[in-house]
Tab-separated table of N, CA and C in Angstrom:
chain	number	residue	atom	x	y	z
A	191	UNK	N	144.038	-11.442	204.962
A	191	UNK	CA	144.827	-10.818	203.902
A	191	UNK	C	146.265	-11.346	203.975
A	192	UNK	N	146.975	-10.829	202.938
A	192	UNK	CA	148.208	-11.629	203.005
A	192	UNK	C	149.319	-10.707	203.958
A	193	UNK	N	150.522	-11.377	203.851
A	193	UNK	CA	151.333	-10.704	204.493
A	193	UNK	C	151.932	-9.413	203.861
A	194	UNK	N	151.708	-9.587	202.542
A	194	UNK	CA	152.454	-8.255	201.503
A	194	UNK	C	151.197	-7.424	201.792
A	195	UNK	N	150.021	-7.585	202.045
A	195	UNK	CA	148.605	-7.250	201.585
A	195	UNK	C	148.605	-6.018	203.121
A	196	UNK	N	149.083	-6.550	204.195
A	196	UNK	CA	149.332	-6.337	205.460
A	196	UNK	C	150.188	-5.324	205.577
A	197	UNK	N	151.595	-5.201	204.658
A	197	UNK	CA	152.653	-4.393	204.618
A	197	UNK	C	152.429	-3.258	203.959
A	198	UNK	N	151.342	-3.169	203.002
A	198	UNK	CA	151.239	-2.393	202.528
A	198	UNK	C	149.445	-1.901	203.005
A	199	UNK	N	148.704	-2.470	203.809
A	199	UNK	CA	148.015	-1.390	204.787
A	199	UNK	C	148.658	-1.317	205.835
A	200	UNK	N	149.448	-1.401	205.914
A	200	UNK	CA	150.116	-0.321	207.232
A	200	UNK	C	150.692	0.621	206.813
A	201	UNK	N	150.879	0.641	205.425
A	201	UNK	CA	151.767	1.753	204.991
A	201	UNK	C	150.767	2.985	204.382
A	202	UNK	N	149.686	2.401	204.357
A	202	UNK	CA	148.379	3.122	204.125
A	202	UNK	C	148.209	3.942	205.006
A	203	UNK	N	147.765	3.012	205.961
A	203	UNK	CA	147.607	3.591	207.216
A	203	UNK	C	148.293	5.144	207.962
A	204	UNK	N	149.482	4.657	207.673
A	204	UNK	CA	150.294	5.633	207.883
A	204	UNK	C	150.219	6.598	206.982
A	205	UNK	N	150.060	7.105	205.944
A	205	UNK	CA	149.298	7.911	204.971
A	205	UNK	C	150.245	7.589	203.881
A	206	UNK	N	151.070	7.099	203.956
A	206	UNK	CA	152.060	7.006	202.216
A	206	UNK	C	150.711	6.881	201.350
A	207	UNK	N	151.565	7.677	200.009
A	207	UNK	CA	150.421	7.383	198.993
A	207	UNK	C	151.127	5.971	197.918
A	208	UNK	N	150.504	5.798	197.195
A	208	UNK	CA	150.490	4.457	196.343
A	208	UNK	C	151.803	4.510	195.887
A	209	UNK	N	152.043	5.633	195.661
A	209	UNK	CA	153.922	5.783	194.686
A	209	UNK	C	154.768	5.702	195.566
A	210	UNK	N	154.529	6.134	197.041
A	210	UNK	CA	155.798	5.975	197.964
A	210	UNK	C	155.444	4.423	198.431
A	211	UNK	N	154.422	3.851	198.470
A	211	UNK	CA	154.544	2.630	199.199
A	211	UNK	C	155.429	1.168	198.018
A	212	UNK	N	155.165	2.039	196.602
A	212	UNK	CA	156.123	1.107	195.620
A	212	UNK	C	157.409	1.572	195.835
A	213	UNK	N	157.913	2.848	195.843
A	213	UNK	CA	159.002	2.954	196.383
A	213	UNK	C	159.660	2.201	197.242
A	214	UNK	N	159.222	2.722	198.396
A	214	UNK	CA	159.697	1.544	199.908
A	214	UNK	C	159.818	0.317	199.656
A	215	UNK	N	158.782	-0.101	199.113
A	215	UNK	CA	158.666	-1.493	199.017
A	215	UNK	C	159.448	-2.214	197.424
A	216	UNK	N	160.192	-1.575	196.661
A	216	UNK	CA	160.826	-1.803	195.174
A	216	UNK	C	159.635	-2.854	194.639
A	217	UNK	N	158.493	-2.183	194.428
A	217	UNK	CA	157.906	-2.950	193.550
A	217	UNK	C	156.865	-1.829	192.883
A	218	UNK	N	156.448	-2.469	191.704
A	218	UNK	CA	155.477	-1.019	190.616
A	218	UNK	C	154.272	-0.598	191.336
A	219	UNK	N	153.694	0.474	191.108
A	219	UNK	CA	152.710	1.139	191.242
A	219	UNK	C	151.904	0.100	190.883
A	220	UNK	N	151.537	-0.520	189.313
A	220	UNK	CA	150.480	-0.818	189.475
A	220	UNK	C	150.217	-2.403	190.487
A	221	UNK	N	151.860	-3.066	190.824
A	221	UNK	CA	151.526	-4.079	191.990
A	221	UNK	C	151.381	-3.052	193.065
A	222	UNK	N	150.984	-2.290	193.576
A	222	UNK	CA	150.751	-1.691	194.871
A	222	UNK	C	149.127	-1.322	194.600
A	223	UNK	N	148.489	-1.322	193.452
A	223	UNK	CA	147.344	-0.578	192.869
A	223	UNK	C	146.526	-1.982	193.234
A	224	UNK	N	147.217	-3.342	192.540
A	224	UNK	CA	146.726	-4.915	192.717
A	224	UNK	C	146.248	-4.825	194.572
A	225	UNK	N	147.348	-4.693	194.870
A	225	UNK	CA	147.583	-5.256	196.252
A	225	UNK	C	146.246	-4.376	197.138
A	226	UNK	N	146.406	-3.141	196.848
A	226	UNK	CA	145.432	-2.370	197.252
A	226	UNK	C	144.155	-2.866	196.847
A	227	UNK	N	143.533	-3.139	195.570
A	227	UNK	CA	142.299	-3.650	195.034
A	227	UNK	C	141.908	-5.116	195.672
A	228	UNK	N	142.779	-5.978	195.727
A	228	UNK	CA	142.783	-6.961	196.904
A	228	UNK	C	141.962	-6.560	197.960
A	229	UNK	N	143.133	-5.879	198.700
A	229	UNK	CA	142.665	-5.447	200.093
A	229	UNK	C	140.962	-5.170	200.257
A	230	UNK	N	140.934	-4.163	199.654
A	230	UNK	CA	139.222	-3.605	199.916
A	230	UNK	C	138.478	-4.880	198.791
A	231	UNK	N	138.684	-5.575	198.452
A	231	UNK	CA	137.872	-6.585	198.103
A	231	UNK	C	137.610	-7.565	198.984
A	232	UNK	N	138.611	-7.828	199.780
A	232	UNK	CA	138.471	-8.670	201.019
A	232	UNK	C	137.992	-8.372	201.952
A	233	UNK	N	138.098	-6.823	202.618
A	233	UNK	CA	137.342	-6.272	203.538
A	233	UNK	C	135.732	-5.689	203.103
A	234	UNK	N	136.030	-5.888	201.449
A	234	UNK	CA	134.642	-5.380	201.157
A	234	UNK	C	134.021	-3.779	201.775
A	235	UNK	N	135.545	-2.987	201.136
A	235	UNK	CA	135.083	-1.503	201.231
A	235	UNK	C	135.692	-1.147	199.628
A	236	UNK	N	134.912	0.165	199.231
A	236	UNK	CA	135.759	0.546	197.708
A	236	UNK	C	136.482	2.137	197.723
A	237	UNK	N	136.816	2.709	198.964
A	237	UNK	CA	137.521	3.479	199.780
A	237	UNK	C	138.001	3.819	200.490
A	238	UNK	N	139.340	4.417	200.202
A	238	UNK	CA	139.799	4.584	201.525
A	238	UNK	C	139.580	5.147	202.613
A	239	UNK	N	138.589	5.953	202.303
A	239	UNK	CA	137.828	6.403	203.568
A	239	UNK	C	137.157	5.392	204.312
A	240	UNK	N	136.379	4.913	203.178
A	240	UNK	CA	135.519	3.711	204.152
A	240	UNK	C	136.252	2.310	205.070
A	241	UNK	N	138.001	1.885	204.143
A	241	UNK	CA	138.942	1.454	204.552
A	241	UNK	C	139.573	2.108	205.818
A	242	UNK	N	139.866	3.349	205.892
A	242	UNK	CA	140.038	3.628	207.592
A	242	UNK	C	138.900	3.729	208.384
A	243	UNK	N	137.595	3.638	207.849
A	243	UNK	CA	136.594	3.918	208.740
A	243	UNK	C	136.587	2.246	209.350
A	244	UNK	N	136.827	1.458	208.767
A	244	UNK	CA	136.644	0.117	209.347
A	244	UNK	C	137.426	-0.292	210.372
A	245	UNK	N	138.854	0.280	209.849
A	245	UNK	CA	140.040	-0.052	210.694
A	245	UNK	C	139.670	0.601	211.916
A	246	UNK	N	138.960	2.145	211.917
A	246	UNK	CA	139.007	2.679	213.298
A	246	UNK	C	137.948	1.849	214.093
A	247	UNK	N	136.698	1.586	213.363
A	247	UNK	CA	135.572	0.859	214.127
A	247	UNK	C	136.624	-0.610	214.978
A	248	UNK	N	137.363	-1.473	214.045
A	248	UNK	CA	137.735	-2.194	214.529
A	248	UNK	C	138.433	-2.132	215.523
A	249	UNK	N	139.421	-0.648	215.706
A	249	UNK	CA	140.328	-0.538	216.951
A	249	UNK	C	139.822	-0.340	217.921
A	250	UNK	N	137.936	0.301	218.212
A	250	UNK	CA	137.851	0.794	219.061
A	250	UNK	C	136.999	-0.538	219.893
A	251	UNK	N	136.695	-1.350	218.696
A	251	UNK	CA	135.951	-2.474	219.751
A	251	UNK	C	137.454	-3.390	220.222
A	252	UNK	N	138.064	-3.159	219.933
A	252	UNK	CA	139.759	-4.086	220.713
A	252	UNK	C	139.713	-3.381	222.068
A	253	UNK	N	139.528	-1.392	221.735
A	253	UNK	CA	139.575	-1.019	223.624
A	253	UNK	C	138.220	-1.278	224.070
């Protein structure tokens, strides 16, 4: 994923919702809506549930 793509799942992560992460980041909702639709197209999930469920699977095979 990209580096903007990156900045803004971490900001996910952290629970901001879509309007604060355009905030923070001075760019529109619907580029944060793009960036997001990206994301789970690349990881090939279509929720964010299923989007942190991956991230956690992935952290736990790192420990």
């Amino acid at each position: 994923i990209s580096v903007r793509e990156k900045e803004i799942l971490l900001l996910l992560v952290k629970g901001d919702t879509s309007h604060e992460i355009a905030a923070n980041l001075f760019i529109s909702h619907n580029t944060v809506k793009s960036h997001i639709k990206h994301i789970y197209e690349k990881l090939h999930v279509s929720t964010r549930v299923q989007l942190f469920s991956l991230l956690s699977n992935i952290n736990e095979k790192k420990n």
